[in-house]
Amino acid sequence: MLEGDIGLEGLSPKKAPEAQAAGAVDGEGAPPGGPSEQAATMRVNEKYSTLPAEDRSVHIINICAIEDIGYLPSEGTLLNSLSVDPDAECKYGLYFRDGRRKVDYILVYHHKRPAGSRTLARRAQVSDTALGARSLKQEHPLPGTGGRVDAASAGLPMDCCEDDKHFRREEYEGNLLEAGLELEHDEDTKIHGVGFVKIHAPWNVLCREAEFLKLKMPTKKMYHMSETRGLLKTINSILQKVTAPIQPKVAEHRPQTMKRLSYPFSREKQHLFDLSDKDSFFDSKTRSSIVYEILRRTTCTKAKYGMGQGEGRKKDSALLSKRRKCGKYGITSLLANGVYSAAYPLHDGDYEGESVQLNDRKLLYEEWASYGVFYKYQPIDLVRKYFGEKIGLYFAWLGAYTQMLIPASVVGVIVFLYGCATVDENIPSMEMCDQRHNITMCPLCDRTCSYWRMSSACATARASHLFDNPATVFFSVFMALWAATFMEYWKRKQMRLNYRWDLTGFEEEEVTCSTSVSLQDHPRAEYEARVLEKTLRKESKSKEKRRHVPEESPNKWKQRVKTAMAGVMLTDKVKLTWRDRFPAYFTNLVSIIFMIAVTFAIVLGVIIYRISTAAALAMNSSPSVRSNIRVTVTATAVIINLVVIILLDEVYGCIARWLTTIEVPKTEKSFEERLTFKAFLLKFVNSYTPIFYVAFFKGRFVAPGDYVYIFRSFRMEECAPGGCLMELCIQLSIIMLGKQLIQNNLFEIGIPKMKKFIRYLKLRRQSASAHEEHVKRKQRYEADYNLEPFAGLTPEYMEMIIQFGFVTLFVASFPLAPLFALLNNIIEIRLDAKKFVTELRRPVAVRAKDIGIWYNILRGVGKLAVIINAFVISFTSDFIPRLVYLYTYSQNGTMHGFVNHTLSFFNVSDFQNGTAPSDPLDLGYEVQICRYKDYREPPWSEHKYDVSKDFWAVLAARLLVIVFQNLVMFMSDFVDWVIPDIPKDISQQIHKEKVLMVELFMREEQGKQQLLDTWMEKDHEGEAPRNHHGAKPRREGDQGHRGGVL
């Protein structure tokens, strides 16, 4: 430490600048410029002190306590810690250069400097975070105007844009100092042209903001949590012992019997909280969220713009100056405008290496983000502690969903095994495979397709029974109830997490506290810019009106004040209305309709591909090719659908974000909800349209002589004799598994690996010195800067919601869907965990009580699943026709004759011109009558080819789906009603906390009253002897006086 630094320890803030000037060494500590500039700096530094450090690459600023605006003086001055800690380098950027103050947040900016020595350029720079230097740069001419050249730009003049960014950063960081934060710059980094601003929140700022945000903090009071008794206690103890091997080895995950009473932090009631260790009272997650709140609240409004000479630049300067009068630039706006390139909190440290000290990040990597612990529970409490409640709730929901998939997977496997066990006993499939029946089927396409035997579809019929059997109906009902049970289970689990994480009164606090502003409630940068444009337009119109009105008063100063006040009031009152957003709303509507039409057009194109490919393969001379036409066409068409779906998913995600951006939502919460709705709508249509076509439209418009054609040339395709359910199963399985394997896993694993490989190749192309410098261990903020920024939870939720739709919507056609979803989610949890821990910058912790709009989407998908599964069973599968035949038309009470009953007759002489097979003798004999699957009158009937009475009987039975649907809906709502949203023990604990809190405050008031009574008694006891001693001499004097008289 310099001698001048030591002499500053005991000085007041007003004397600090004088001592600083006296203790400057080689002019480094003195303000730049002449005496006038030094005097200006001395005046400004009465409030702020710029302290010299041993290393000039770091500029340390200390803000003095200002009691009149609520800042409390810190216990120890910053000046005591100016000496560089010899062990600070081993902390690798987690602390300031003094090795004591934690880095709570990082701001990153790009700067231009000469290509020469970094150290020389760095030492020439003046501390731009000191308010004194900032004032000098604002009061003196800027580069290009003939004034003093700024040291920051010495050797390399900045252009006007860089100059503007520089001054905006200067003013913004000065405002951060006024808010009580402490800053430290570092431009001598391994990343060329990138500077870092390290931010530290001192104790008094943390206390102030915690009170402002109504953060619940644990108090000294602890109480016993109610425990189960009797049989439930025994069962819980057994479960704990059984599940002990699959529990993560994390302290936060252990069952707790004691809990601290939590209360919103208050500086007046600090005695209630355990402040024995102030460094750990606010954890890193809370500290970073507090700093982020200050960053968003702090504005930049008065920064000047450095301009050169020229009329064009003068006009631009005037326009920008005009905008600055109305504009406010928080951290979101500064990031959007490129003033700062990034802003993020730091990770706790490294996660790999034997010499790495144990920290929360390393613990999460070992017990959560490793594939080797896939069988263990997630340490949700530690996830919440490190990433915040919002991300913690996502992983808790994902874990609950994966856990609930276990019983659904077991039942689905049982249903599939039942189909496998009974396939040889299925009479309809046996009849189709029996070649003795020799049923000749009508051609599948015009001219090129010939007649075919039904026994050639034996394999398809047998495979259909695996998924289309009586157990499938039970499974669809089970999955409808499963969806309702899962929603109730999640609501109860969410309430338990809210209780454990002290979020039970979170929404009420946000509503009742008028000063508490959530991180989600700040206006977005785009919204502020749009309001500013609207304000400027109104201001220009008002000025044009005033030009035509003569001035009534010659007092120009009064007129200026009125104009300024009008502009301020205008800015505060202006907001965007529906008229301002109408063009964006209209664009949204047209774009969404167009995107849905594009999806339908692509599905239509795939249908045409299927029809044309089937016709082309039918002309092949190879019997093996012609016998596998249906399988070949179905598989290739599904693969095309999968590729298109994956590509359109990415396109629709970008379009949904663009459509939401042009709407200009006011807050981040509104932006996220609108983006979620648009993205889900587009991706839902994109993912499920091909499946909807196969389930409800394919094969519905087929009748020889009355076919439906596309573009008058492509005949609509038919279902297999066993029905379309098997094809629906193929479609669903390939799309679901393909999306999970390619989009959810390979993309998430491959893209980050590819980016790392590209960065490695770029380093190989650099010079050897640059490569060696990169290989050296970086500071924590440099390493985190190279990570990917956090883009929100919307993509993570979206892929799981789409998967939830695959599991529930068409589960009647694919009972193994829950099993594949379970296997995918086991990998997905660890994949997402590894991405959050190792590949993403640490996101800002956001408080949240629930999963937001995603819960409503889940409920909607669950309700829709009941309807769709009911229609799949009724119209896609053969379950209803089998029941009708069994109980109405069967002669012996069995399914014998069912296949023949479902086939109608067609006379080949009734083919339209040009549609008959070109090779009618392909089967070796002449065909007079062919069969097709439908309920129609035979050609010898009076009303030939009209729908028969059997069709209406089956349709009436199928319409019973409404009764089935309403019954299942009632059962799911009954489950919702029976299971309470809040567990009974949690409601008791919440009530107990309220009672304990009231008792705590009552005891505190009683203690104050007793203390006050004790002081009053002592005062009375002290007054009594004084009165007694003061009266006794007076009585003696009185007696003596009387004696003298006598």
PDB file of N, CA, C and O in Angstrom, residues 277-326:
ATOM      1  N   ASP A 277     -22.856 -14.188  10.341  1.00  0.00           N
ATOM      2  CA  ASP A 277     -21.985 -14.263   9.171  1.00  0.00           C
ATOM      3  C   ASP A 277     -22.642 -13.467   8.047  1.00  0.00           C
ATOM      4  O   ASP A 277     -23.445 -13.990   7.269  1.00  0.00           O
ATOM      5  N   LYS A 278     -22.288 -12.202   7.935  1.00  0.00           N
ATOM      6  CA  LYS A 278     -22.923 -11.338   6.953  1.00  0.00           C
ATOM      7  C   LYS A 278     -22.518 -11.708   5.526  1.00  0.00           C
ATOM      8  O   LYS A 278     -23.265 -11.435   4.584  1.00  0.00           O
ATOM      9  N   ASP A 279     -21.353 -12.332   5.363  1.00  0.00           N
ATOM     10  CA  ASP A 279     -20.912 -12.691   4.014  1.00  0.00           C
ATOM     11  C   ASP A 279     -21.792 -13.771   3.390  1.00  0.00           C
ATOM     12  O   ASP A 279     -21.965 -13.809   2.177  1.00  0.00           O
ATOM     13  N   SER A 280     -22.343 -14.655   4.214  1.00  0.00           N
ATOM     14  CA  SER A 280     -23.162 -15.748   3.689  1.00  0.00           C
ATOM     15  C   SER A 280     -24.646 -15.560   3.943  1.00  0.00           C
ATOM     16  O   SER A 280     -25.449 -16.416   3.556  1.00  0.00           O
ATOM     17  N   PHE A 281     -25.035 -14.456   4.600  1.00  0.00           N
ATOM     18  CA  PHE A 281     -26.453 -14.239   4.868  1.00  0.00           C
ATOM     19  C   PHE A 281     -27.223 -14.101   3.556  1.00  0.00           C
ATOM     20  O   PHE A 281     -28.278 -14.707   3.368  1.00  0.00           O
ATOM     21  N   PHE A 282     -26.687 -13.303   2.643  1.00  0.00           N
ATOM     22  CA  PHE A 282     -27.241 -13.226   1.296  1.00  0.00           C
ATOM     23  C   PHE A 282     -26.372 -14.108   0.383  1.00  0.00           C
ATOM     24  O   PHE A 282     -25.182 -13.818   0.199  1.00  0.00           O
ATOM     25  N   ASP A 283     -26.952 -15.178  -0.141  1.00  0.00           N
ATOM     26  CA  ASP A 283     -26.167 -16.063  -0.997  1.00  0.00           C
ATOM     27  C   ASP A 283     -25.917 -15.409  -2.351  1.00  0.00           C
ATOM     28  O   ASP A 283     -26.440 -14.336  -2.663  1.00  0.00           O
ATOM     29  N   SER A 284     -25.105 -16.063  -3.179  1.00  0.00           N
ATOM     30  CA  SER A 284     -24.706 -15.462  -4.455  1.00  0.00           C
ATOM     31  C   SER A 284     -25.899 -15.257  -5.369  1.00  0.00           C
ATOM     32  O   SER A 284     -25.945 -14.283  -6.133  1.00  0.00           O
ATOM     33  N   LYS A 285     -26.880 -16.150  -5.304  1.00  0.00           N
ATOM     34  CA  LYS A 285     -28.071 -15.989  -6.131  1.00  0.00           C
ATOM     35  C   LYS A 285     -28.854 -14.735  -5.752  1.00  0.00           C
ATOM     36  O   LYS A 285     -29.281 -13.957  -6.618  1.00  0.00           O
ATOM     37  N   THR A 286     -29.008 -14.502  -4.461  1.00  0.00           N
ATOM     38  CA  THR A 286     -29.733 -13.320  -4.003  1.00  0.00           C
ATOM     39  C   THR A 286     -28.951 -12.049  -4.292  1.00  0.00           C
ATOM     40  O   THR A 286     -29.525 -11.026  -4.698  1.00  0.00           O
ATOM     41  N   ARG A 287     -27.663 -12.085  -4.102  1.00  0.00           N
ATOM     42  CA  ARG A 287     -26.841 -10.899  -4.354  1.00  0.00           C
ATOM     43  C   ARG A 287     -26.910 -10.492  -5.825  1.00  0.00           C
ATOM     44  O   ARG A 287     -27.068  -9.310  -6.151  1.00  0.00           O
ATOM     45  N   SER A 288     -26.809 -11.465  -6.723  1.00  0.00           N
ATOM     46  CA  SER A 288     -26.841 -11.129  -8.149  1.00  0.00           C
ATOM     47  C   SER A 288     -28.211 -10.616  -8.566  1.00  0.00           C
ATOM     48  O   SER A 288     -28.310  -9.694  -9.389  1.00  0.00           O
ATOM     49  N   SER A 289     -29.282 -11.169  -8.011  1.00  0.00           N
ATOM     50  CA  SER A 289     -30.611 -10.676  -8.358  1.00  0.00           C
ATOM     51  C   SER A 289     -30.833  -9.263  -7.840  1.00  0.00           C
ATOM     52  O   SER A 289     -31.488  -8.442  -8.502  1.00  0.00           O
ATOM     53  N   ILE A 290     -30.267  -8.945  -6.681  1.00  0.00           N
ATOM     54  CA  ILE A 290     -30.374  -7.583  -6.150  1.00  0.00           C
ATOM     55  C   ILE A 290     -29.619  -6.609  -7.042  1.00  0.00           C
ATOM     56  O   ILE A 290     -30.116  -5.517  -7.387  1.00  0.00           O
ATOM     57  N   VAL A 291     -28.420  -6.978  -7.447  1.00  0.00           N
ATOM     58  CA  VAL A 291     -27.644  -6.102  -8.329  1.00  0.00           C
ATOM     59  C   VAL A 291     -28.355  -5.928  -9.664  1.00  0.00           C
ATOM     60  O   VAL A 291     -28.399  -4.826 -10.221  1.00  0.00           O
ATOM     61  N   TYR A 292     -28.927  -6.997 -10.177  1.00  0.00           N
ATOM     62  CA  TYR A 292     -29.636  -6.895 -11.451  1.00  0.00           C
ATOM     63  C   TYR A 292     -30.838  -5.962 -11.336  1.00  0.00           C
ATOM     64  O   TYR A 292     -31.152  -5.218 -12.275  1.00  0.00           O
ATOM     65  N   GLU A 293     -31.514  -5.998 -10.200  1.00  0.00           N
ATOM     66  CA  GLU A 293     -32.627  -5.073  -9.982  1.00  0.00           C
ATOM     67  C   GLU A 293     -32.147  -3.630 -10.020  1.00  0.00           C
ATOM     68  O   GLU A 293     -32.792  -2.753 -10.613  1.00  0.00           O
ATOM     69  N   ILE A 294     -31.000  -3.362  -9.421  1.00  0.00           N
ATOM     70  CA  ILE A 294     -30.450  -2.002  -9.450  1.00  0.00           C
ATOM     71  C   ILE A 294     -30.043  -1.630 -10.874  1.00  0.00           C
ATOM     72  O   ILE A 294     -30.269  -0.493 -11.319  1.00  0.00           O
ATOM     73  N   LEU A 295     -29.458  -2.557 -11.598  1.00  0.00           N
ATOM     74  CA  LEU A 295     -29.037  -2.277 -12.967  1.00  0.00           C
ATOM     75  C   LEU A 295     -30.225  -1.935 -13.853  1.00  0.00           C
ATOM     76  O   LEU A 295     -30.135  -1.056 -14.716  1.00  0.00           O
ATOM     77  N   ARG A 296     -31.324  -2.608 -13.670  1.00  0.00           N
ATOM     78  CA  ARG A 296     -32.497  -2.319 -14.490  1.00  0.00           C
ATOM     79  C   ARG A 296     -33.182  -1.033 -14.063  1.00  0.00           C
ATOM     80  O   ARG A 296     -33.794  -0.355 -14.886  1.00  0.00           O
ATOM     81  N   ARG A 297     -33.075  -0.710 -12.794  1.00  0.00           N
ATOM     82  CA  ARG A 297     -33.731   0.502 -12.303  1.00  0.00           C
ATOM     83  C   ARG A 297     -32.915   1.746 -12.587  1.00  0.00           C
ATOM     84  O   ARG A 297     -33.457   2.846 -12.721  1.00  0.00           O
ATOM     85  N   THR A 298     -31.606   1.597 -12.640  1.00  0.00           N
ATOM     86  CA  THR A 298     -30.727   2.741 -12.884  1.00  0.00           C
ATOM     87  C   THR A 298     -30.809   3.143 -14.348  1.00  0.00           C
ATOM     88  O   THR A 298     -30.755   2.304 -15.234  1.00  0.00           O
ATOM     89  N   THR A 299     -30.914   4.442 -14.590  1.00  0.00           N
ATOM     90  CA  THR A 299     -31.082   4.936 -15.954  1.00  0.00           C
ATOM     91  C   THR A 299     -29.908   5.808 -16.355  1.00  0.00           C
ATOM     92  O   THR A 299     -29.131   6.270 -15.525  1.00  0.00           O
ATOM     93  N   CYS A 300     -29.798   6.007 -17.659  1.00  0.00           N
ATOM     94  CA  CYS A 300     -28.761   6.846 -18.252  1.00  0.00           C
ATOM     95  C   CYS A 300     -29.473   7.839 -19.164  1.00  0.00           C
ATOM     96  O   CYS A 300     -30.020   7.450 -20.192  1.00  0.00           O
ATOM     97  N   THR A 301     -29.509   9.111 -18.770  1.00  0.00           N
ATOM     98  CA  THR A 301     -30.350  10.074 -19.479  1.00  0.00           C
ATOM     99  C   THR A 301     -29.614  11.299 -19.977  1.00  0.00           C
ATOM    100  O   THR A 301     -30.119  12.006 -20.839  1.00  0.00           O
ATOM    101  N   LYS A 302     -28.415  11.607 -19.466  1.00  0.00           N
ATOM    102  CA  LYS A 302     -27.801  12.903 -19.754  1.00  0.00           C
ATOM    103  C   LYS A 302     -26.467  12.796 -20.487  1.00  0.00           C
ATOM    104  O   LYS A 302     -25.724  13.763 -20.570  1.00  0.00           O
ATOM    105  N   ALA A 303     -26.153  11.634 -21.002  1.00  0.00           N
ATOM    106  CA  ALA A 303     -24.853  11.473 -21.645  1.00  0.00           C
ATOM    107  C   ALA A 303     -24.773  12.325 -22.904  1.00  0.00           C
ATOM    108  O   ALA A 303     -25.706  12.393 -23.687  1.00  0.00           O
ATOM    109  N   LYS A 304     -23.626  12.977 -23.084  1.00  0.00           N
ATOM    110  CA  LYS A 304     -23.422  13.786 -24.277  1.00  0.00           C
ATOM    111  C   LYS A 304     -22.953  12.898 -25.416  1.00  0.00           C
ATOM    112  O   LYS A 304     -22.567  11.757 -25.244  1.00  0.00           O
ATOM    113  N   TYR A 305     -22.939  13.473 -26.593  1.00  0.00           N
ATOM    114  CA  TYR A 305     -22.545  12.730 -27.788  1.00  0.00           C
ATOM    115  C   TYR A 305     -21.367  13.432 -28.425  1.00  0.00           C
ATOM    116  O   TYR A 305     -21.438  14.615 -28.748  1.00  0.00           O
ATOM    117  N   GLY A 306     -20.283  12.685 -28.581  1.00  0.00           N
ATOM    118  CA  GLY A 306     -19.093  13.275 -29.163  1.00  0.00           C
ATOM    119  C   GLY A 306     -19.237  13.397 -30.666  1.00  0.00           C
ATOM    120  O   GLY A 306     -19.388  12.424 -31.363  1.00  0.00           O
ATOM    121  N   MET A 307     -19.173  14.608 -31.185  1.00  0.00           N
ATOM    122  CA  MET A 307     -19.380  14.835 -32.611  1.00  0.00           C
ATOM    123  C   MET A 307     -18.187  15.570 -33.203  1.00  0.00           C
ATOM    124  O   MET A 307     -17.551  16.398 -32.539  1.00  0.00           O
ATOM    125  N   GLY A 308     -17.941  15.328 -34.448  1.00  0.00           N
ATOM    126  CA  GLY A 308     -16.942  16.077 -35.182  1.00  0.00           C
ATOM    127  C   GLY A 308     -17.570  17.290 -35.825  1.00  0.00           C
ATOM    128  O   GLY A 308     -18.674  17.704 -35.501  1.00  0.00           O
ATOM    129  N   GLN A 309     -16.882  17.875 -36.749  1.00  0.00           N
ATOM    130  CA  GLN A 309     -17.399  19.054 -37.413  1.00  0.00           C
ATOM    131  C   GLN A 309     -18.230  18.623 -38.611  1.00  0.00           C
ATOM    132  O   GLN A 309     -18.094  17.544 -39.142  1.00  0.00           O
ATOM    133  N   GLY A 310     -19.081  19.514 -39.044  1.00  0.00           N
ATOM    134  CA  GLY A 310     -19.904  19.226 -40.209  1.00  0.00           C
ATOM    135  C   GLY A 310     -21.358  19.424 -39.903  1.00  0.00           C
ATOM    136  O   GLY A 310     -21.815  19.208 -38.783  1.00  0.00           O
ATOM    137  N   GLU A 311     -22.101  19.880 -40.926  1.00  0.00           N
ATOM    138  CA  GLU A 311     -23.502  20.178 -40.719  1.00  0.00           C
ATOM    139  C   GLU A 311     -24.301  18.903 -40.441  1.00  0.00           C
ATOM    140  O   GLU A 311     -25.222  18.900 -39.646  1.00  0.00           O
ATOM    141  N   GLY A 312     -23.955  17.815 -41.149  1.00  0.00           N
ATOM    142  CA  GLY A 312     -24.704  16.576 -40.945  1.00  0.00           C
ATOM    143  C   GLY A 312     -24.593  16.084 -39.524  1.00  0.00           C
ATOM    144  O   GLY A 312     -25.578  15.685 -38.908  1.00  0.00           O
ATOM    145  N   ARG A 313     -23.387  16.164 -38.976  1.00  0.00           N
ATOM    146  CA  ARG A 313     -23.208  15.691 -37.602  1.00  0.00           C
ATOM    147  C   ARG A 313     -23.872  16.623 -36.604  1.00  0.00           C
ATOM    148  O   ARG A 313     -24.334  16.199 -35.564  1.00  0.00           O
ATOM    149  N   LYS A 314     -23.920  17.879 -36.920  1.00  0.00           N
ATOM    150  CA  LYS A 314     -24.597  18.811 -36.018  1.00  0.00           C
ATOM    151  C   LYS A 314     -26.083  18.493 -35.943  1.00  0.00           C
ATOM    152  O   LYS A 314     -26.698  18.535 -34.890  1.00  0.00           O
ATOM    153  N   LYS A 315     -26.678  18.158 -37.096  1.00  0.00           N
ATOM    154  CA  LYS A 315     -28.087  17.802 -37.094  1.00  0.00           C
ATOM    155  C   LYS A 315     -28.317  16.518 -36.312  1.00  0.00           C
ATOM    156  O   LYS A 315     -29.252  16.403 -35.529  1.00  0.00           O
ATOM    157  N   ASP A 316     -27.442  15.540 -36.531  1.00  0.00           N
ATOM    158  CA  ASP A 316     -27.573  14.290 -35.775  1.00  0.00           C
ATOM    159  C   ASP A 316     -27.412  14.528 -34.289  1.00  0.00           C
ATOM    160  O   ASP A 316     -28.106  13.942 -33.464  1.00  0.00           O
ATOM    161  N   SER A 317     -26.484  15.402 -33.938  1.00  0.00           N
ATOM    162  CA  SER A 317     -26.266  15.717 -32.526  1.00  0.00           C
ATOM    163  C   SER A 317     -27.483  16.385 -31.920  1.00  0.00           C
ATOM    164  O   SER A 317     -27.889  16.077 -30.801  1.00  0.00           O
ATOM    165  N   ALA A 318     -28.071  17.306 -32.668  1.00  0.00           N
ATOM    166  CA  ALA A 318     -29.261  17.976 -32.153  1.00  0.00           C
ATOM    167  C   ALA A 318     -30.415  17.001 -31.981  1.00  0.00           C
ATOM    168  O   ALA A 318     -31.139  17.038 -30.986  1.00  0.00           O
ATOM    169  N   LEU A 319     -30.577  16.097 -32.955  1.00  0.00           N
ATOM    170  CA  LEU A 319     -31.641  15.118 -32.855  1.00  0.00           C
ATOM    171  C   LEU A 319     -31.433  14.175 -31.670  1.00  0.00           C
ATOM    172  O   LEU A 319     -32.357  13.894 -30.915  1.00  0.00           O
ATOM    173  N   LEU A 320     -30.188  13.708 -31.496  1.00  0.00           N
ATOM    174  CA  LEU A 320     -29.911  12.803 -30.391  1.00  0.00           C
ATOM    175  C   LEU A 320     -30.044  13.509 -29.054  1.00  0.00           C
ATOM    176  O   LEU A 320     -30.546  12.947 -28.085  1.00  0.00           O
ATOM    177  N   SER A 321     -29.612  14.762 -28.997  1.00  0.00           N
ATOM    178  CA  SER A 321     -29.772  15.527 -27.760  1.00  0.00           C
ATOM    179  C   SER A 321     -31.244  15.686 -27.423  1.00  0.00           C
ATOM    180  O   SER A 321     -31.639  15.637 -26.264  1.00  0.00           O
ATOM    181  N   LYS A 322     -32.055  15.880 -28.451  1.00  0.00           N
ATOM    182  CA  LYS A 322     -33.490  16.000 -28.242  1.00  0.00           C
ATOM    183  C   LYS A 322     -34.073  14.697 -27.690  1.00  0.00           C
ATOM    184  O   LYS A 322     -34.922  14.707 -26.797  1.00  0.00           O
ATOM    185  N   ARG A 323     -33.613  13.583 -28.218  1.00  0.00           N
ATOM    186  CA  ARG A 323     -34.115  12.298 -27.737  1.00  0.00           C
ATOM    187  C   ARG A 323     -33.670  12.021 -26.322  1.00  0.00           C
ATOM    188  O   ARG A 323     -34.383  11.415 -25.530  1.00  0.00           O
ATOM    189  N   ARG A 324     -32.458  12.478 -25.984  1.00  0.00           N
ATOM    190  CA  ARG A 324     -31.935  12.210 -24.649  1.00  0.00           C
ATOM    191  C   ARG A 324     -32.753  12.895 -23.563  1.00  0.00           C
ATOM    192  O   ARG A 324     -32.770  12.477 -22.429  1.00  0.00           O
ATOM    193  N   LYS A 325     -33.415  13.974 -23.922  1.00  0.00           N
ATOM    194  CA  LYS A 325     -34.204  14.677 -22.921  1.00  0.00           C
ATOM    195  C   LYS A 325     -35.376  13.829 -22.449  1.00  0.00           C
ATOM    196  O   LYS A 325     -35.857  13.986 -21.351  1.00  0.00           O
ATOM    197  N   CYS A 326     -35.844  12.960 -23.318  1.00  0.00           N
ATOM    198  CA  CYS A 326     -37.005  12.147 -22.982  1.00  0.00           C
ATOM    199  C   CYS A 326     -36.651  10.696 -22.679  1.00  0.00           C
ATOM    200  O   CYS A 326     -37.415  10.008 -22.031  1.00  0.00           O
TER     201      CYS A 326
END
